[in-house]
XYZ file of C-alpha atoms in Angstrom:
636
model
C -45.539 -48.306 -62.775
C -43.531 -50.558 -65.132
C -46.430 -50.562 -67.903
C -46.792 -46.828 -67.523
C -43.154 -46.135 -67.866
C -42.880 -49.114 -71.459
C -45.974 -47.227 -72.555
C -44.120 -43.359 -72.514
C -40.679 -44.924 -74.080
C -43.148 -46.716 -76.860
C -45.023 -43.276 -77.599
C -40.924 -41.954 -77.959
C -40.072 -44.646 -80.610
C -41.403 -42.723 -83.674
C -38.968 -39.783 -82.900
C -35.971 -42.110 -82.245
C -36.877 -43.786 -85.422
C -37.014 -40.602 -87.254
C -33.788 -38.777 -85.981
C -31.755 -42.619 -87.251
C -34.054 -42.466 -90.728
C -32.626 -38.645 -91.273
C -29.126 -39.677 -89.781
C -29.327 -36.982 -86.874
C -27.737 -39.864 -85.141
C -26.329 -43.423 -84.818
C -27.905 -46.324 -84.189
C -25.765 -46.736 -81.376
C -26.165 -43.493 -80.603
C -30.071 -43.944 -80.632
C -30.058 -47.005 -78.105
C -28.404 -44.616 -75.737
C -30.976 -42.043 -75.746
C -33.714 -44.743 -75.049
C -31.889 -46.144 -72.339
C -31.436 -42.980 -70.721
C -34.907 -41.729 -70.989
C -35.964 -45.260 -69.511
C -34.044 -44.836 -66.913
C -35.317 -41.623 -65.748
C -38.460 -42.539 -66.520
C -38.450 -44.982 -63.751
C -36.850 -42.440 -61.431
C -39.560 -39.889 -62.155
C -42.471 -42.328 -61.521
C -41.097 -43.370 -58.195
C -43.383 -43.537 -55.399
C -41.770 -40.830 -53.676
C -40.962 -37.898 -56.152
C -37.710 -36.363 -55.906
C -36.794 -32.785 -57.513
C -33.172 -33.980 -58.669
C -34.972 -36.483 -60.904
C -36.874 -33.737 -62.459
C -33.940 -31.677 -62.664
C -31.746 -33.644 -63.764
C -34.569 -35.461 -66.451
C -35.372 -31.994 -67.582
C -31.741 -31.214 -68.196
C -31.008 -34.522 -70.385
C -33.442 -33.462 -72.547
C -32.961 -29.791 -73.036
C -28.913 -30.888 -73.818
C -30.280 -33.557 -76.249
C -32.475 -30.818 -78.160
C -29.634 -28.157 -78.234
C -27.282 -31.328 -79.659
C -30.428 -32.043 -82.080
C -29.764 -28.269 -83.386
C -25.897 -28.461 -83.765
C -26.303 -31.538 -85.705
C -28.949 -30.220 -88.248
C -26.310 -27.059 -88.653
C -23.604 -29.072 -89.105
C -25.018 -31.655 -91.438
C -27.540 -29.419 -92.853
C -30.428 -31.169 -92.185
C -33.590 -29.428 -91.740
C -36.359 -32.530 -92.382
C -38.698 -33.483 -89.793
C -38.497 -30.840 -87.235
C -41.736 -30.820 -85.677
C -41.207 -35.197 -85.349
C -37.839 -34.276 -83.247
C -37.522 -30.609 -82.535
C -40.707 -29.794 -81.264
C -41.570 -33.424 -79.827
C -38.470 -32.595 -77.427
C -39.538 -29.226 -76.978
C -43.001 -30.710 -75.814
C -41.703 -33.293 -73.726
C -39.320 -31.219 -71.500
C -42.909 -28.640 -70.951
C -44.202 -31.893 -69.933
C -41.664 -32.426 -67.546
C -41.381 -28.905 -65.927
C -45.498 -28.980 -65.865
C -45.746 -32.251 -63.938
C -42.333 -30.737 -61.507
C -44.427 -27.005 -61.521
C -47.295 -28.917 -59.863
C -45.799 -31.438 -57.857
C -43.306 -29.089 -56.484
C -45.476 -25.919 -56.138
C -43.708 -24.360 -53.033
C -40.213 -24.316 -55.013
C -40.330 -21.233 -56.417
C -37.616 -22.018 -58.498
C -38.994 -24.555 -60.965
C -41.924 -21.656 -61.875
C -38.405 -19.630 -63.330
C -37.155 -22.071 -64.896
C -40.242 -23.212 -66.954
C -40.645 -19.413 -67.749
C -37.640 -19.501 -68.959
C -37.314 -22.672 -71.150
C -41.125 -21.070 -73.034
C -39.254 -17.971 -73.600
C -36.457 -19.750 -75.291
C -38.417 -21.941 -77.112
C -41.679 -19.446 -77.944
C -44.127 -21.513 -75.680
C -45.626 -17.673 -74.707
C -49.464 -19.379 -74.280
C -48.212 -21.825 -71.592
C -47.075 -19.261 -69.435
C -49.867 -17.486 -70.205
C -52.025 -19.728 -68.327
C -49.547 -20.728 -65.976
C -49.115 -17.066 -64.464
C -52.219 -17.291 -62.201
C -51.136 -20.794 -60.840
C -47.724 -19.292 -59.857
C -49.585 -16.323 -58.233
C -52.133 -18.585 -56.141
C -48.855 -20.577 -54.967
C -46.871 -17.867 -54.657
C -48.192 -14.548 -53.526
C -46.780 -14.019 -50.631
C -43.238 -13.566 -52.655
C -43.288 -9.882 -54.263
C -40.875 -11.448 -56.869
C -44.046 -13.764 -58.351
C -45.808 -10.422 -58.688
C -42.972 -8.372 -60.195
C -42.183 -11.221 -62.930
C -45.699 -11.883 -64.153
C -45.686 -7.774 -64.392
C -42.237 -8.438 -66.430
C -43.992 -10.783 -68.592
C -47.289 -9.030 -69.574
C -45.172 -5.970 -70.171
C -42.147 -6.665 -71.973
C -43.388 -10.494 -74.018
C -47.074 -9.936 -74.193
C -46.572 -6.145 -74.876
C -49.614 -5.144 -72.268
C -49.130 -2.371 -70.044
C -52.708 -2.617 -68.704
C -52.467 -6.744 -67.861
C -48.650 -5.656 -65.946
C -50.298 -3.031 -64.567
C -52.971 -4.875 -62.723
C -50.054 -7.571 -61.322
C -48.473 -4.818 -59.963
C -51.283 -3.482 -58.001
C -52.491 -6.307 -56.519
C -48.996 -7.293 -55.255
C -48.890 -3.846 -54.039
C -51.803 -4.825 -52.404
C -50.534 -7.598 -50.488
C -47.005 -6.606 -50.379
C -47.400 -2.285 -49.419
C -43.785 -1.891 -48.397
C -42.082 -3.923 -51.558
C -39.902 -1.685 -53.122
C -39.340 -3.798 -56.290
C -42.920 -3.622 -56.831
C -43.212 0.104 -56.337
C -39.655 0.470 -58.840
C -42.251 -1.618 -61.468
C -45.402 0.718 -60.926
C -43.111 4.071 -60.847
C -41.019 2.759 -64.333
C -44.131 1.520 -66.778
C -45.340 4.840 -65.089
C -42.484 6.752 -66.977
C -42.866 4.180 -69.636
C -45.989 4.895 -70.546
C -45.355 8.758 -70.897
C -42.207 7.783 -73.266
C -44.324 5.956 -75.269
C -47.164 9.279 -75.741
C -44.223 11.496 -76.082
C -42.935 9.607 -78.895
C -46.160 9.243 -80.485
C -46.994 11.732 -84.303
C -47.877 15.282 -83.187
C -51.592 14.547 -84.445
C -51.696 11.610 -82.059
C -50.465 13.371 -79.315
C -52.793 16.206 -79.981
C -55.624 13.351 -79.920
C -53.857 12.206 -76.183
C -53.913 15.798 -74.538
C -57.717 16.299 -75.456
C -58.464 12.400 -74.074
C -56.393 12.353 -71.059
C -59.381 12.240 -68.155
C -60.748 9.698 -70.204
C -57.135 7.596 -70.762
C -57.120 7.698 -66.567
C -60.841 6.719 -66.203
C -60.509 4.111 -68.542
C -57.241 2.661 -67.158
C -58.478 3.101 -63.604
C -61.892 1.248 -64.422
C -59.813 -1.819 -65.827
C -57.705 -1.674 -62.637
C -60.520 -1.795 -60.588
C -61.745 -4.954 -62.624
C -59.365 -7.080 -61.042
C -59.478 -5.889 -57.523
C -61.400 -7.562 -54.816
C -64.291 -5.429 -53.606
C -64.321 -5.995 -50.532
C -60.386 -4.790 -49.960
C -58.965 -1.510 -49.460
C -58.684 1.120 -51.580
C -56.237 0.261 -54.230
C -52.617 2.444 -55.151
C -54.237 3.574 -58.713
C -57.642 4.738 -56.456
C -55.278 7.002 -54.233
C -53.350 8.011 -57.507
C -56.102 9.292 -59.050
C -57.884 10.767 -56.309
C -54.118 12.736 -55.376
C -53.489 14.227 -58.817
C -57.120 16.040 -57.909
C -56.551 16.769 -55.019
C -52.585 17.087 -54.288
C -51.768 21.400 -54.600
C -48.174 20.432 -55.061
C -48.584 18.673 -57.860
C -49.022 21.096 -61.350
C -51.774 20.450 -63.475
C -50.000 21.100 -66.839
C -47.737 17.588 -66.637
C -48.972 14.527 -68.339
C -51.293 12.002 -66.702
C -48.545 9.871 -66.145
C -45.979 12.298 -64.635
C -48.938 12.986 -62.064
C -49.253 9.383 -61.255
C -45.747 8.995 -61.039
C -45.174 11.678 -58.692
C -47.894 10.121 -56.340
C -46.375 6.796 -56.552
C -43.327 7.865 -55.645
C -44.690 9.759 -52.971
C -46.788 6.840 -51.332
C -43.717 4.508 -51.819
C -41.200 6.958 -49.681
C -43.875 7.475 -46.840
C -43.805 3.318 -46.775
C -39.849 2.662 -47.531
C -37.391 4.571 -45.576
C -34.350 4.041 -47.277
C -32.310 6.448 -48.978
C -30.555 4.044 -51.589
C -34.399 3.372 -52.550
C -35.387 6.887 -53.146
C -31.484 7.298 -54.993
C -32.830 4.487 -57.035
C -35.843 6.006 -58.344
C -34.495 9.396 -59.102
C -31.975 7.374 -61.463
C -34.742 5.899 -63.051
C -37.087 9.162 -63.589
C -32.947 10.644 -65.348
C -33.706 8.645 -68.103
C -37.270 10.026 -69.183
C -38.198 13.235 -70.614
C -40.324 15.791 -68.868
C -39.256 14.680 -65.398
C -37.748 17.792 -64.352
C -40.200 18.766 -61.574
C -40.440 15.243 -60.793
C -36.630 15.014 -60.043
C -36.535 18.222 -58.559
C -39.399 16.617 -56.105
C -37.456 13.602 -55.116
C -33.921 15.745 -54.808
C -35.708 17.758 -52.311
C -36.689 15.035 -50.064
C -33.578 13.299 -50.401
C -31.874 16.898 -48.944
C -34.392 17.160 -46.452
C -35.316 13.577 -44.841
C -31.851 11.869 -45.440
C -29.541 14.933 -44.095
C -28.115 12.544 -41.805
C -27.245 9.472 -44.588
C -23.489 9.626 -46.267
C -25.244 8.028 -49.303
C -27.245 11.233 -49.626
C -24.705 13.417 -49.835
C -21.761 11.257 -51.624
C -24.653 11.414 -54.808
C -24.868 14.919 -54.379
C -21.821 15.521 -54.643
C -21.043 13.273 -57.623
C -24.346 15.173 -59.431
C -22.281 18.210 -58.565
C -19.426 16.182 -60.993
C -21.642 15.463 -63.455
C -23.004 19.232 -63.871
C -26.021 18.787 -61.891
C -26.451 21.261 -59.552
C -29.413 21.415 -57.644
C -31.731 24.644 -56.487
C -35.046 23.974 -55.281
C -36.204 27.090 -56.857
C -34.631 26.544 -60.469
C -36.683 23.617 -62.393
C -33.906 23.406 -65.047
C -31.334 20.673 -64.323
C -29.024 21.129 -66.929
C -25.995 19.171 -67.518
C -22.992 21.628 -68.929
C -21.506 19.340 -71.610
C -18.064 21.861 -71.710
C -15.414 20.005 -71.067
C -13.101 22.634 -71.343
C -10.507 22.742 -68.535
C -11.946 25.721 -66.466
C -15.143 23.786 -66.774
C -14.192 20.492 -65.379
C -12.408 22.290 -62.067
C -15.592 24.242 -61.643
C -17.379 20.424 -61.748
C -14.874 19.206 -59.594
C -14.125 21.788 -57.044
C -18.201 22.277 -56.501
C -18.298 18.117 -55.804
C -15.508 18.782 -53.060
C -17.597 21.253 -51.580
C -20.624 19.151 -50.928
C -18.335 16.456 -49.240
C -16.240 19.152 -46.982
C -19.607 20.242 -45.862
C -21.021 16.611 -45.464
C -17.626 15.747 -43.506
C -18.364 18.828 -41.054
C -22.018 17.589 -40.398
C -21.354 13.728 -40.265
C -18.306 13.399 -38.992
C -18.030 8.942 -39.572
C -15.761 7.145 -41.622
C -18.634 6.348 -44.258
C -18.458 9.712 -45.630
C -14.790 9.992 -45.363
C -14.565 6.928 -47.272
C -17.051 7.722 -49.799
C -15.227 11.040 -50.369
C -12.271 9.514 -51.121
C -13.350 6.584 -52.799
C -14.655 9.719 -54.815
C -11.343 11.760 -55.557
C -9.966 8.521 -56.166
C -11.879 8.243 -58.944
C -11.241 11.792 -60.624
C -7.497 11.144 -60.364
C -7.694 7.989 -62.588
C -7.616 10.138 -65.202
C -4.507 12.874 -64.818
C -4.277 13.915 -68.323
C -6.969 17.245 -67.491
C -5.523 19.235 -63.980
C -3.298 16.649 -62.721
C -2.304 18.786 -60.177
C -5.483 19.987 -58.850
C -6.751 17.176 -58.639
C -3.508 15.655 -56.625
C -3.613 18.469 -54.369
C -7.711 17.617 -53.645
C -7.063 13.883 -52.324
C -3.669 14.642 -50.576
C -5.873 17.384 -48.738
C -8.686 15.044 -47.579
C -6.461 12.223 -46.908
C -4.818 14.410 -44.843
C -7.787 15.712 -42.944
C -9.548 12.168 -42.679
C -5.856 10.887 -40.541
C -6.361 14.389 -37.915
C -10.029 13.431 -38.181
C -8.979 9.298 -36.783
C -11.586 8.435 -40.003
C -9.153 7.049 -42.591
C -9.349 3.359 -43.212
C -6.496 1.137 -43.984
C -7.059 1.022 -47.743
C -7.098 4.494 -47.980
C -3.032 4.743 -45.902
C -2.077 2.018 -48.876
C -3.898 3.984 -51.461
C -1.897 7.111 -49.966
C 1.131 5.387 -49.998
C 1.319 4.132 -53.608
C 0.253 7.745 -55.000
C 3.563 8.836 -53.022
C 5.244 6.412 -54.452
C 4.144 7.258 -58.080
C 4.767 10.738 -57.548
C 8.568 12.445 -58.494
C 11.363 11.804 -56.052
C 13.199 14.526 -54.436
C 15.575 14.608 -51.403
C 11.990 14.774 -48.907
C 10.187 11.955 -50.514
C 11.194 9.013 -48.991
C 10.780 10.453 -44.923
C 7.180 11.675 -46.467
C 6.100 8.220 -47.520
C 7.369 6.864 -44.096
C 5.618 9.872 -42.070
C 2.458 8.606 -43.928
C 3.030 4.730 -43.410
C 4.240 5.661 -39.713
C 0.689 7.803 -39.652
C -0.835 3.823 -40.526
C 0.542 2.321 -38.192
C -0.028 4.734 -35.645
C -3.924 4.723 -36.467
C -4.294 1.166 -37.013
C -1.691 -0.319 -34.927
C -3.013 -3.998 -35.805
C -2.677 -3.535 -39.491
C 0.068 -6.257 -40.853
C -0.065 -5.211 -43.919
C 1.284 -0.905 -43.323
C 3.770 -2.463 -40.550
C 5.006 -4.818 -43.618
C 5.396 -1.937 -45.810
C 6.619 0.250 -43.503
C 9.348 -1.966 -42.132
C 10.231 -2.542 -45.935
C 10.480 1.013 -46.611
C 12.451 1.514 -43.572
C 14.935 -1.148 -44.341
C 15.345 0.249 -47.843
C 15.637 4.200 -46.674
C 17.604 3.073 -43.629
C 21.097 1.369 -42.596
C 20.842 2.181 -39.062
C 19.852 -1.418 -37.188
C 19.048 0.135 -34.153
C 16.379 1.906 -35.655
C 15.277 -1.137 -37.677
C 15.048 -3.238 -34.839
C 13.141 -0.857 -32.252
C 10.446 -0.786 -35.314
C 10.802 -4.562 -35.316
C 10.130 -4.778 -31.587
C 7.078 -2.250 -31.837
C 4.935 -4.029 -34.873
C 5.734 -7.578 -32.961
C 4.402 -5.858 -29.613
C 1.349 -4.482 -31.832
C 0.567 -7.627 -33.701
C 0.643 -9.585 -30.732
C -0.430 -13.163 -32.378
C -0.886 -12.051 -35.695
C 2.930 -11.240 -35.831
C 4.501 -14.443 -37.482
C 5.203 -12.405 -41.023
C 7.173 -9.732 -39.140
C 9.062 -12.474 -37.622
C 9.763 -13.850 -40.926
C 10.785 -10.554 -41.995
C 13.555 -9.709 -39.535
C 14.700 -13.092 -39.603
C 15.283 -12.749 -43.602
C 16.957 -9.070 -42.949
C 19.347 -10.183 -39.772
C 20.753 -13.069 -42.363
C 21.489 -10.715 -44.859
C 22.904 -7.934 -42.120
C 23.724 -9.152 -38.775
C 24.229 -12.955 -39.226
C 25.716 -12.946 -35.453
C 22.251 -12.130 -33.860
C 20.376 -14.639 -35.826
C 20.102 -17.545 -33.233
C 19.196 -14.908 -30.621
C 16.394 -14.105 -32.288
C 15.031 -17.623 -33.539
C 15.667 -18.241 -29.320
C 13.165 -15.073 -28.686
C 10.910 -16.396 -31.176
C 10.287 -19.835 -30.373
C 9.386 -18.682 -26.859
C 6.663 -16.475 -28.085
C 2.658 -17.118 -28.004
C 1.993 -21.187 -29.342
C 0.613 -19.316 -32.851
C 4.620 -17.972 -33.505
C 6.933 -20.524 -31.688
C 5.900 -23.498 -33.002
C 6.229 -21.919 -36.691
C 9.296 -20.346 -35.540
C 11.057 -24.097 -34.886
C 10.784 -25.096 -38.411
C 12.927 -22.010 -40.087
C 15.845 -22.580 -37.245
C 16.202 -26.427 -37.603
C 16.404 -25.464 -41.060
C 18.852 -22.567 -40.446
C 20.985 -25.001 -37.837
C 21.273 -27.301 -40.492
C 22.533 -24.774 -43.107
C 24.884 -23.024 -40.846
C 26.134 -26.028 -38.217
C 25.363 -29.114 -39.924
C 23.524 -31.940 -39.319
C 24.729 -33.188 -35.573
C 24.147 -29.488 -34.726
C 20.206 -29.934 -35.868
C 19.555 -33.233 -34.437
C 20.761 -31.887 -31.014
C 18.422 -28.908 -31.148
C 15.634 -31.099 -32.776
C 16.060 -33.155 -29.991
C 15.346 -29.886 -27.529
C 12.653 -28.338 -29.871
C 10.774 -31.277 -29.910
C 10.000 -31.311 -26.401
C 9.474 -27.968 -26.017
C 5.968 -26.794 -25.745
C 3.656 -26.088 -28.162
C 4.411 -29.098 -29.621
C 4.828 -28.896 -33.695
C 3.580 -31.820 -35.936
C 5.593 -29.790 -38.875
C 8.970 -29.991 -37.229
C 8.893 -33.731 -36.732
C 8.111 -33.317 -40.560
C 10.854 -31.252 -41.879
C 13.384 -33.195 -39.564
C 12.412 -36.571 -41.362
C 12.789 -34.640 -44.261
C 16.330 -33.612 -43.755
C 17.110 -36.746 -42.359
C 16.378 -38.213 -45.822
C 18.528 -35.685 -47.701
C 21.741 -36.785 -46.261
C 24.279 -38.768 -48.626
C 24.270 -41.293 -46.117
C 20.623 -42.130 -44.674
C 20.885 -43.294 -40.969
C 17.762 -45.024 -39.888
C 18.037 -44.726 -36.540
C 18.106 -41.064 -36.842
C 15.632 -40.919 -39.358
C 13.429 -42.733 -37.753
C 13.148 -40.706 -34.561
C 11.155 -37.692 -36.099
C 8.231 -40.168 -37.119
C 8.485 -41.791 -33.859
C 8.023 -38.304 -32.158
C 5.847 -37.567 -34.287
C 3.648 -40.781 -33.857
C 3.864 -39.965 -29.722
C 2.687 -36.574 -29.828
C 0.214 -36.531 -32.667
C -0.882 -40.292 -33.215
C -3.934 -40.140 -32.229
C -5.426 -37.851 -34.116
C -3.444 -37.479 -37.238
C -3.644 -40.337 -39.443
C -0.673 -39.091 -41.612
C 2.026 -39.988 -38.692
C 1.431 -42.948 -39.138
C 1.513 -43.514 -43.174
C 4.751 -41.213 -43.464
C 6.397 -43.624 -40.567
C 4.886 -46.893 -42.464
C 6.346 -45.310 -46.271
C 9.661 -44.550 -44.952
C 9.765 -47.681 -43.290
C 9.446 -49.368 -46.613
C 11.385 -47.384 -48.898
C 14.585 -46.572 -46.277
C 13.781 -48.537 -42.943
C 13.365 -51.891 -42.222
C 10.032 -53.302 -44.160
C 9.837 -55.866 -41.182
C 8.280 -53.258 -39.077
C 5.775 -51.967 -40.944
C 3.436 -54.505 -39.413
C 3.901 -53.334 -35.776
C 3.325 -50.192 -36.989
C 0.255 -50.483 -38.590
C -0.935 -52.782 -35.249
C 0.217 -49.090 -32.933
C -1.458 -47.573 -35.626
C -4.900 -49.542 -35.150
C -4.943 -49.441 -31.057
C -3.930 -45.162 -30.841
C -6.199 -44.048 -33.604
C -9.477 -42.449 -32.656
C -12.201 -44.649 -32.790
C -13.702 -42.589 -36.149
C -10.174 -42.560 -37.544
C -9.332 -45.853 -37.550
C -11.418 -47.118 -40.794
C -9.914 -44.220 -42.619
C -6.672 -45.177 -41.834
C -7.404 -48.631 -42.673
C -8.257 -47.495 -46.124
C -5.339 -45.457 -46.925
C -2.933 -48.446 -45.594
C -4.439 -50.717 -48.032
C -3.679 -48.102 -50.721
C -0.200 -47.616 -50.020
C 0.302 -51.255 -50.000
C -0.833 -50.947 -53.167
C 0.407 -48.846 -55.015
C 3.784 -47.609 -52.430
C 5.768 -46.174 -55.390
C 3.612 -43.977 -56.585
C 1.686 -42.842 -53.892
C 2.677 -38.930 -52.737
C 1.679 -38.757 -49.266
């Protein structure tokens, strides 16, 4: 292995020597390079191969070329490019061939070499590499679909992409990626006729059987005999045959409209079938085509939300459909009149679709819709206000309005001008949240904030309190927070009453609840005052490693530190939650040293040693020695 790898950095030498000669780079600079590539040399020509090595080989060098390119810009050096430039080039193809075919099953590396001899205009490598990828990888409609992508849109042939297409189809008769290729060069290749001189067109009308015998006989070329009968077989044999389909549309339309057929028997999925009647929008001449797709859509997928919620929006757009009209026009008025008509006929479809459906999906999707219009108020502001106040209205009687949409609902209220009803409207809507989604947090925290702003009436404030606690069940520590904060600032008598309620509440509120009244005790009683309820809290189940905390904290703020008392909280703390919680034990050992009695720290770390868990133990060891050294500095 060593001779092999001495023999590749030799063969590099005349390149290193080259980029120093030209002053690309240092000479210092230079001995790094060959180092590194040495080194991964070695790693690459391990006896077990590893795909990092590659990776990260393949990487080195691809930075090192793009570094070779800002260098020549900068310094304006454009001598020996095919010594550096392309020798780099070659090497890193060298290095994604020998990864390609040691590492066939990653489908990955086949990518990424396509994409480094895109970049760098290698277009006859992947050439000849496109087959290999297939044989490794046909069971993956993406290897199909990309060696399409590549005979189409690099090596300009429609007939090669064509061909991958099929023969993935082949293998793969449900892919919808590969039918979305087959249905666009489809389209494509009708654009490209259409936009052809009138005496070449004239030329394509009188050859067209021909055009789809001759395509169809190079198809067949690359088909097995022996298989089925292929997708362009059946697309042939249908525009014959098919009565539906009119004979006075291009070739391609034909095809098209068979393709699409065959690929929404196999796929039933009405995002799918959306999909390719977006794509057929953007060609010419595929009027009857769309008109052919709409109707299925309204016919198979009468049942989907997504059906109707693009109606509708076609209805926005101008686009209304009749199965008898083959015009689909878009009116380009924009006129005022013209716009409500647009809008007015979308909130049609979606009142009908909400009678027929009746789920939250197309109440969503209909709002998500008039949502949308009313970003922009400047045309019918109120019209269109009235519209979603309407069907977020009907979506709360209907028990279909998400929680998004009650915020949503909220904020336009909010936005809207004040009179003497507005504020008991925006809490009738909040209160219709909370009624619907009793476990939302977020419309009890904004109604209880709108309440205590409307509102000076504490009764009333504190039945809603007791409500959205009795709601929120666990989930219920912000609203605790909350009327905490608002009986300080209002009723300061009934705070302890209610940090005494609190801390006997489910483990997830008490033991957050003890923290915020040692903290209030010490505020409003003083310090004896907290370390005689401290003293109670801590023994009182759940137990709560962040009390201990915030008592040793307090402890320390006092102008005169006793250590006794201080050094109770760590001790409780050490008890409770020493076996499992290696930070006890290092916030014990640093106050110790900086405020205690150094002496101990010893002992400590001993108690430490014998309580830990068994895979805690090194860790802790670790951190000790740290703090010892380095105790000032350390934030623990």
């Amino acid at each position: 292995m060593a001779e092999f790898v001495e023999k590749r950095c030799e063969d590099m030498i005349p390149q290193l020597e080259q980029m120093e000669r030209i002053k690309l780079f240092e000479r210092t600079e230079i001995k790094d390079i060959a180092k590194k590539r040495k080194e991964f040399e070695y790693k690459i020509q391990r006896h077990q191969k590893n795909k990092e090595d590659f990776l990260r080989y393949i990487q080195y060098e691809m930075d090192l070329l793009k570094l070779v390119k800002e260098r020549r810009k900068k310094l304006q050096i454009i001598a020996k490019k095919s010594e550096i430039d392309f020798s780099i080039a070659n090497k890193i193809n060298s290095l994604y061939k020998s990864a390609v075919f040691r590492f066939q099953d990653d489908f990955r590396f086949w990518i990424a070499y396509m994409t480094f001899c895109k970049q760098v205009k290698f277009k006859s490598c992947v050439s000849r590499m496109i087959g290999k990828m297939i044989q490794a990888h046909q069971n993956n409609p993406k290897c199909w679909h990309i060696a399409s992508k590549w005979e189409m849109e690099e090596n300009k042939n429609l007939d090669n992409a064509k061909k991958y297409i099929l023969a993935g189809l082949r293998s793969h008769p449900d892919s919808q990626l590969l039918y979305t290729d087959l249905f666009t060069l489809e389209l494509e290749q009708t654009e490209k006729k259409t936009n052809k001189p009138a005496k070449a067109k004239k030329v394509d009308e009188s050859t067209s059987d021909k055009v789809v015998e001759s395509v169809d006989a190079k198809v067949d070329e690359s088909i097995d005999e022996k298989a089925d009968e292929s997708i362009d077989e059946k697309v042939e044999e249908s525009i014959v045959k098919e009565p539906k389909i009119e004979n006075d549309l291009p070739v391609e339309i034909k095809r098209a409209q068979i393709i699409y057929k065959t690929a929404s028997n196999n796929i039933n999925d009405v995002n799918y079938i959306i999909g390719l009647l977006n794509i057929a929008k953007n060609y010419k001449n595929t009027e009857k085509l769309q008109n052919q797709i709409l109707g299925d859509l309204t016919t198979k997928y009468s049942n989907k939300a997504e059906m109707w919620d693009f109606m509708a929006r076609r209805e926005l757009e101008g686009l209304s459909y009749n199965p008898d009209d083959e015009k689909m026009e878009v009116d380009n008025d924009m006129e005022s009149s013209s716009v409500r008509d647009r809008i007015s006929s979308c909130n049609e479809v979606y009142q009908t679709a909400v009678k027929r459906l009746k789920s939250e999906q197309i109440w969503s999707l209909y709002i998500n819709c008039l949502l949308e219009i009313n970003k922009d108020l400047t045309v019918l502001p109120n019209y269109k206000r009235k519209l979603l106040k309407n069907a977020l209205i009907q979506a709360h009687q209907a028990k279909k309005l998400q929680e998004k949409y009650y915020i949503n609902w909220f904020h336009m209220l909010k936005s809207d001008k004040h009179d003497e009803t507005s504020n008991e409207k925006i809490y009738q809507v909040l209160k219709y949240g909370t009624d619907a989604i009793p476990s939302s947090l977020t419309l009890w925290q904004m109604k209880l904030k709108h309440l205590m702003k409307i509102n000076s009436d504490s009764e009333i404030i504190d039945n809603e309190f007791t409500i959205a606690i009795k709601a929120l069940g666990d989930n219920s520590l912000p609203i605790w927070q909350m009327k905490l904060l608002y009986y300080q600032a209002k009723c300061p008598d009934k705070v302890e009453d209610i940090f005494k309620t609190g801390i006997m509440q489910a483990p997830e509120i008490s033991k957050l609840i003890k923290v915020p009244y040692i903290e209030w005790i010490i505020l409003t009683n003083g310090i004896e005052a907290a370390r005689k309820k401290y003293q109670e809290l801590s023994l009182l189940p759940p137990l709560c490693l962040e009390l201990h905390k915030k008592m040793a904290d307090l402890e320390i703020l006092q102008p005169n530190v006793c250590k006794l008392n201080a050094r109770k909280p760590h001790e409780m703390a050490a008890l409770q939650f020493g076996k499992s919680h290696i930070e006890v034990w290092l916030d014990y050992i640093l106050f110790e040293m900086k405020h205690g009695d150094p002496m101990k720290v010893s002992d400590i770390h001993r108690r430490a040693v014998k309580t830990l868990e068994p895979a805690k133990t090194d860790q802790f060891i670790t951190q000790y020695s740290l703090l010892l050294a380095n105790s000032e500095n350390i934030t623990l």
